[in-house]
PDB file of C-alpha atoms in Angstrom:
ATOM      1  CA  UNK A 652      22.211  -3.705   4.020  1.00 43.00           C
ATOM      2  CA  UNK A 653      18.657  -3.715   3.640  1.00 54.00           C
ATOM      3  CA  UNK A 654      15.989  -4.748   6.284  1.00 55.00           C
ATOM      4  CA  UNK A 655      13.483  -7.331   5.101  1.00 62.00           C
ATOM      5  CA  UNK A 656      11.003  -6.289   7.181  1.00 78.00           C
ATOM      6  CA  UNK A 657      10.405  -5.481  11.159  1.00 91.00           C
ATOM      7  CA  UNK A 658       7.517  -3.488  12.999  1.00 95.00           C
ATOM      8  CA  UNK A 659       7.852   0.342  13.354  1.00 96.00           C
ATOM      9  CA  UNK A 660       6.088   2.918  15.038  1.00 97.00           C
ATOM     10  CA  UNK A 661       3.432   4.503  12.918  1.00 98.00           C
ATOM     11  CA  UNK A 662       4.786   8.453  14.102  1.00 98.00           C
ATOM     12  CA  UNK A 663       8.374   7.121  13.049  1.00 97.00           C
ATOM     13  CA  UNK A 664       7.693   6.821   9.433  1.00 98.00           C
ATOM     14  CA  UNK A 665       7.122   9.614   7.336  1.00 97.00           C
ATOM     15  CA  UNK A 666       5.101  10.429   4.295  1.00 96.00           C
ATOM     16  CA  UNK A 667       6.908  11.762   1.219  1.00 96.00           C
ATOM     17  CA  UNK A 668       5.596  14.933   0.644  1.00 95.00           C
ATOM     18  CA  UNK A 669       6.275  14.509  -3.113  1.00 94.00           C
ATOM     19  CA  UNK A 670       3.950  11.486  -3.413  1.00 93.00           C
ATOM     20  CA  UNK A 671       2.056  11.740  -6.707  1.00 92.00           C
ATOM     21  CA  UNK A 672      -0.732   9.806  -5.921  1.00 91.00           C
ATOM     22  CA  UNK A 673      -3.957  10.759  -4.925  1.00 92.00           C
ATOM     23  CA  UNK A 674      -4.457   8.134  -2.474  1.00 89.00           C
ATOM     24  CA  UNK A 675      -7.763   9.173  -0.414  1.00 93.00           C
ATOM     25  CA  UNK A 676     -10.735   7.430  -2.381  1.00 92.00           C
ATOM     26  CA  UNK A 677      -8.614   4.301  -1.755  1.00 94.00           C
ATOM     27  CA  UNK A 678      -7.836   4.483   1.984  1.00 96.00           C
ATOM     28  CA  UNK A 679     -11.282   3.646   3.167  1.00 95.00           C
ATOM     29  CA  UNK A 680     -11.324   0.077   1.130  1.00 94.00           C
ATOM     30  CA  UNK A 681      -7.021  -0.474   1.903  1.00 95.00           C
ATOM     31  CA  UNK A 682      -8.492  -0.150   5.431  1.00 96.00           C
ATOM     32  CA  UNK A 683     -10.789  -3.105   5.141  1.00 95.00           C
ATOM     33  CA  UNK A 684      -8.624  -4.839   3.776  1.00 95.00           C
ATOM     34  CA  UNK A 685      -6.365  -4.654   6.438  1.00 96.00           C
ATOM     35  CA  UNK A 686      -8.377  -5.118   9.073  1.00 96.00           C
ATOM     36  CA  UNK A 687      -9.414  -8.289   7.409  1.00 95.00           C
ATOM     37  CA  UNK A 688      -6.124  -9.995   6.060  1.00 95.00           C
ATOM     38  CA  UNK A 689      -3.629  -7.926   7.738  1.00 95.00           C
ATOM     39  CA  UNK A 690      -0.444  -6.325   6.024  1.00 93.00           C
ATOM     40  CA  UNK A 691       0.109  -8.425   2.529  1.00 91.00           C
ATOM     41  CA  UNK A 692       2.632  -6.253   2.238  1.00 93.00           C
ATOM     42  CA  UNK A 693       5.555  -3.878   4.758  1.00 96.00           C
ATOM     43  CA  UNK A 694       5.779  -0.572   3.409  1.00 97.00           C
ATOM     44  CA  UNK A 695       9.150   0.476   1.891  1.00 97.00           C
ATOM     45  CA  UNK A 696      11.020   3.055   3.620  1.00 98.00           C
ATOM     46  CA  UNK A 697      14.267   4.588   2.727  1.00 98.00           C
ATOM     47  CA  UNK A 698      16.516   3.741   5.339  1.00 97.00           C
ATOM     48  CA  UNK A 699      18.550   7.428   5.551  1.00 97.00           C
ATOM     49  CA  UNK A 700      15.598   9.947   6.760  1.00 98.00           C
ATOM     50  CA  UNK A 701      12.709   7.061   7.548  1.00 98.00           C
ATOM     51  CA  UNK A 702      10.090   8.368   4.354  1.00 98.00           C
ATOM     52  CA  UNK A 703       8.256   6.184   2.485  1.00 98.00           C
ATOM     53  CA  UNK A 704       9.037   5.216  -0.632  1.00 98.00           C
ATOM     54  CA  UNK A 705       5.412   2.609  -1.638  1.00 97.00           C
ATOM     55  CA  UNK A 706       2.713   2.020   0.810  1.00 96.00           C
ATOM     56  CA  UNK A 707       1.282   5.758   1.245  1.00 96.00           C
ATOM     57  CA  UNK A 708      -2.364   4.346   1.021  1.00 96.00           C
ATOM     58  CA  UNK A 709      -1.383   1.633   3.233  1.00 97.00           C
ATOM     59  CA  UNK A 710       0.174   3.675   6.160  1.00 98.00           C
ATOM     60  CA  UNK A 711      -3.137   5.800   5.296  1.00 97.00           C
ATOM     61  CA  UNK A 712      -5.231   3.267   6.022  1.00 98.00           C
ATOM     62  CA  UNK A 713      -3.198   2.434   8.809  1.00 98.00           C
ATOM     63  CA  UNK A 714      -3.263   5.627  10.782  1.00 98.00           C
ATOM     64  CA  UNK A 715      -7.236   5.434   9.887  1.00 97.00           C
ATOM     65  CA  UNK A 716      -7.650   2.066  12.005  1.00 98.00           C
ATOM     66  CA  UNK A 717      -5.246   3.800  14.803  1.00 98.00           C
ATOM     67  CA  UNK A 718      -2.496   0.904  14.405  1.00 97.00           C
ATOM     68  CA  UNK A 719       0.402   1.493  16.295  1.00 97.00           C
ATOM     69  CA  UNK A 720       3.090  -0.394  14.486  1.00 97.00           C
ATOM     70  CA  UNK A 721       3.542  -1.066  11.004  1.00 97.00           C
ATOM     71  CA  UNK A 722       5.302  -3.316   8.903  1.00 97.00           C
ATOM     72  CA  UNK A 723       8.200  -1.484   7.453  1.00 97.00           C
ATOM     73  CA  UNK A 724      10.956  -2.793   5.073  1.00 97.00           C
ATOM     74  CA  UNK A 725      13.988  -0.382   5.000  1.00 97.00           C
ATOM     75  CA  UNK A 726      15.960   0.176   1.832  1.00 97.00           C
ATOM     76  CA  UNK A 727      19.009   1.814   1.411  1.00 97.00           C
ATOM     77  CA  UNK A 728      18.341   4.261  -1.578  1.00 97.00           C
ATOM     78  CA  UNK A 729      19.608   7.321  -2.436  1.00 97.00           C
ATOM     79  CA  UNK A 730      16.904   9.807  -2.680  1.00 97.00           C
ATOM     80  CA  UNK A 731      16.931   9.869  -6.871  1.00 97.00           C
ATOM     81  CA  UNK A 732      16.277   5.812  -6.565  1.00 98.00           C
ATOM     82  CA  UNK A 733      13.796   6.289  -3.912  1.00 97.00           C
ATOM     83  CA  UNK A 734      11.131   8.773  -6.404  1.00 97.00           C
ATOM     84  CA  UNK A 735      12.332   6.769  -9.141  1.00 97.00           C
ATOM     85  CA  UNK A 736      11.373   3.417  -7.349  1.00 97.00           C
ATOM     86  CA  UNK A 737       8.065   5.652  -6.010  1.00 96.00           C
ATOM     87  CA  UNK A 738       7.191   6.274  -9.287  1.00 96.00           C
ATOM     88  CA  UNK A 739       7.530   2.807 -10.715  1.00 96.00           C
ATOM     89  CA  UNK A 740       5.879   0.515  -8.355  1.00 92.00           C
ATOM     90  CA  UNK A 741       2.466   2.976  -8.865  1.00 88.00           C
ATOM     91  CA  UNK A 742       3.005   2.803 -12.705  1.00 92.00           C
ATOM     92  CA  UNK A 743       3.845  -0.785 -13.115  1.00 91.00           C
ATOM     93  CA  UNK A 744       0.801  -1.886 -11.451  1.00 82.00           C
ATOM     94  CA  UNK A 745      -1.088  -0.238 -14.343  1.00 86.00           C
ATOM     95  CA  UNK A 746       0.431  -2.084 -17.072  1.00 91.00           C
ATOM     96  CA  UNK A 747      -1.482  -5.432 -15.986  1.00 90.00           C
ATOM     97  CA  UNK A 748      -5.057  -5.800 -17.160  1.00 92.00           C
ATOM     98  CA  UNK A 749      -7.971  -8.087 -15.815  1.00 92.00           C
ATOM     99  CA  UNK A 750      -9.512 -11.222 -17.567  1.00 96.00           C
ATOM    100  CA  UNK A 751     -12.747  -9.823 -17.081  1.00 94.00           C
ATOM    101  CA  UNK A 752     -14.366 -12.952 -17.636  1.00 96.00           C
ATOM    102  CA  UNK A 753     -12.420 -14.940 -15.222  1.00 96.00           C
ATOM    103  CA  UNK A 754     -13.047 -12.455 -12.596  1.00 94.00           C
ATOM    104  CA  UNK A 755     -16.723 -12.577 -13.136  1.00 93.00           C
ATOM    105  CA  UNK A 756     -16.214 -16.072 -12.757  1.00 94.00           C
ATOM    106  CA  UNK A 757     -14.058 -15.890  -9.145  1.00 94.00           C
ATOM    107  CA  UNK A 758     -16.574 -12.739  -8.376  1.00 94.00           C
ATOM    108  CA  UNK A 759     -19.580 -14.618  -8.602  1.00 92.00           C
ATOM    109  CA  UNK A 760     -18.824 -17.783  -6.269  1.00 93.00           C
ATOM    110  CA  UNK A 761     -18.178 -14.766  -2.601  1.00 92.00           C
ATOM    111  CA  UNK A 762     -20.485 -13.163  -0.910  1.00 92.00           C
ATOM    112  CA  UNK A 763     -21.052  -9.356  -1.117  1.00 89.00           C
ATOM    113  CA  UNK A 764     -18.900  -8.514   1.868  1.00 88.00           C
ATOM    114  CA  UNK A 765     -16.259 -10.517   0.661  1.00 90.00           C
ATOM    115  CA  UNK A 766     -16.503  -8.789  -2.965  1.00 90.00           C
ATOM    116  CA  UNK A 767     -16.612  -5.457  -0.899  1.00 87.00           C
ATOM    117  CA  UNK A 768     -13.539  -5.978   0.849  1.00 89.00           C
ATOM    118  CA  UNK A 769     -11.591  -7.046  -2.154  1.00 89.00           C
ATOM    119  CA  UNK A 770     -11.847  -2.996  -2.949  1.00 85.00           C
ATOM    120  CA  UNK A 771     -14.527  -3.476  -5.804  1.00 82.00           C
ATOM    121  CA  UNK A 772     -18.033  -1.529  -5.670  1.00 75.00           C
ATOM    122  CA  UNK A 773     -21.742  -2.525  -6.548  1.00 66.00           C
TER     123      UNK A 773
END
């Protein structure tokens, strides 16, 4: 049975030292984020030896603002489905494209520190 989502400690959860992704240029603007809007998201954990699964740059950004707890959702995965599910939700997410004029359009009507925090640049 899965969990659908509870608050861990930070020094519970552990990074999967497999991970992929180079995560660091995105930390610093995950962290604002965060300390903006809170967690949209828990990261996923595989239930058997607590590592994560998606979320590295969150739990990142996490440790950077010295959180505590985290929002964790456990799955039960065996460890093939657990890189395999690693692997996807970073690839998927590169499938979708931007309408570049509509987000001019959203873009335009925030202020700077708003756009900022959204994880854009000047």
């Amino acid at each position: 049975m899965e969990s659908i989502g509870s608050f861990e400690d930070i020094n519970s959860i552990k990074e999967w030292d497999k991970n992929p992704r180079n995560n660091d240029e995105a930390i610093e603007k995950v962290a604002r984020s965060i300390k903006r809007f809170g967690f949209a998201s828990p990261i996923i954990v595989r239930k058997e030896d607590r590592t994560i699964i998606a979320g590295h740059t969150r739990f990142q950004a996490a440790k950077k603002l010295g959180l505590k707890n985290i929002p964790v959702r456990f799955m039960d995965l065996d460890p093939t489905e657990a890189e395999l599910l690693a692997i996807a939700d970073n690839k998927i997410g590169e499938i979708a494209e931007w309408n570049e004029q509509l987000l001019a359009e959203l873009l335009g009507s925030y202020e700077h520190e708003d756009i900022m925090v959204l994880g854009f640049d000047d």
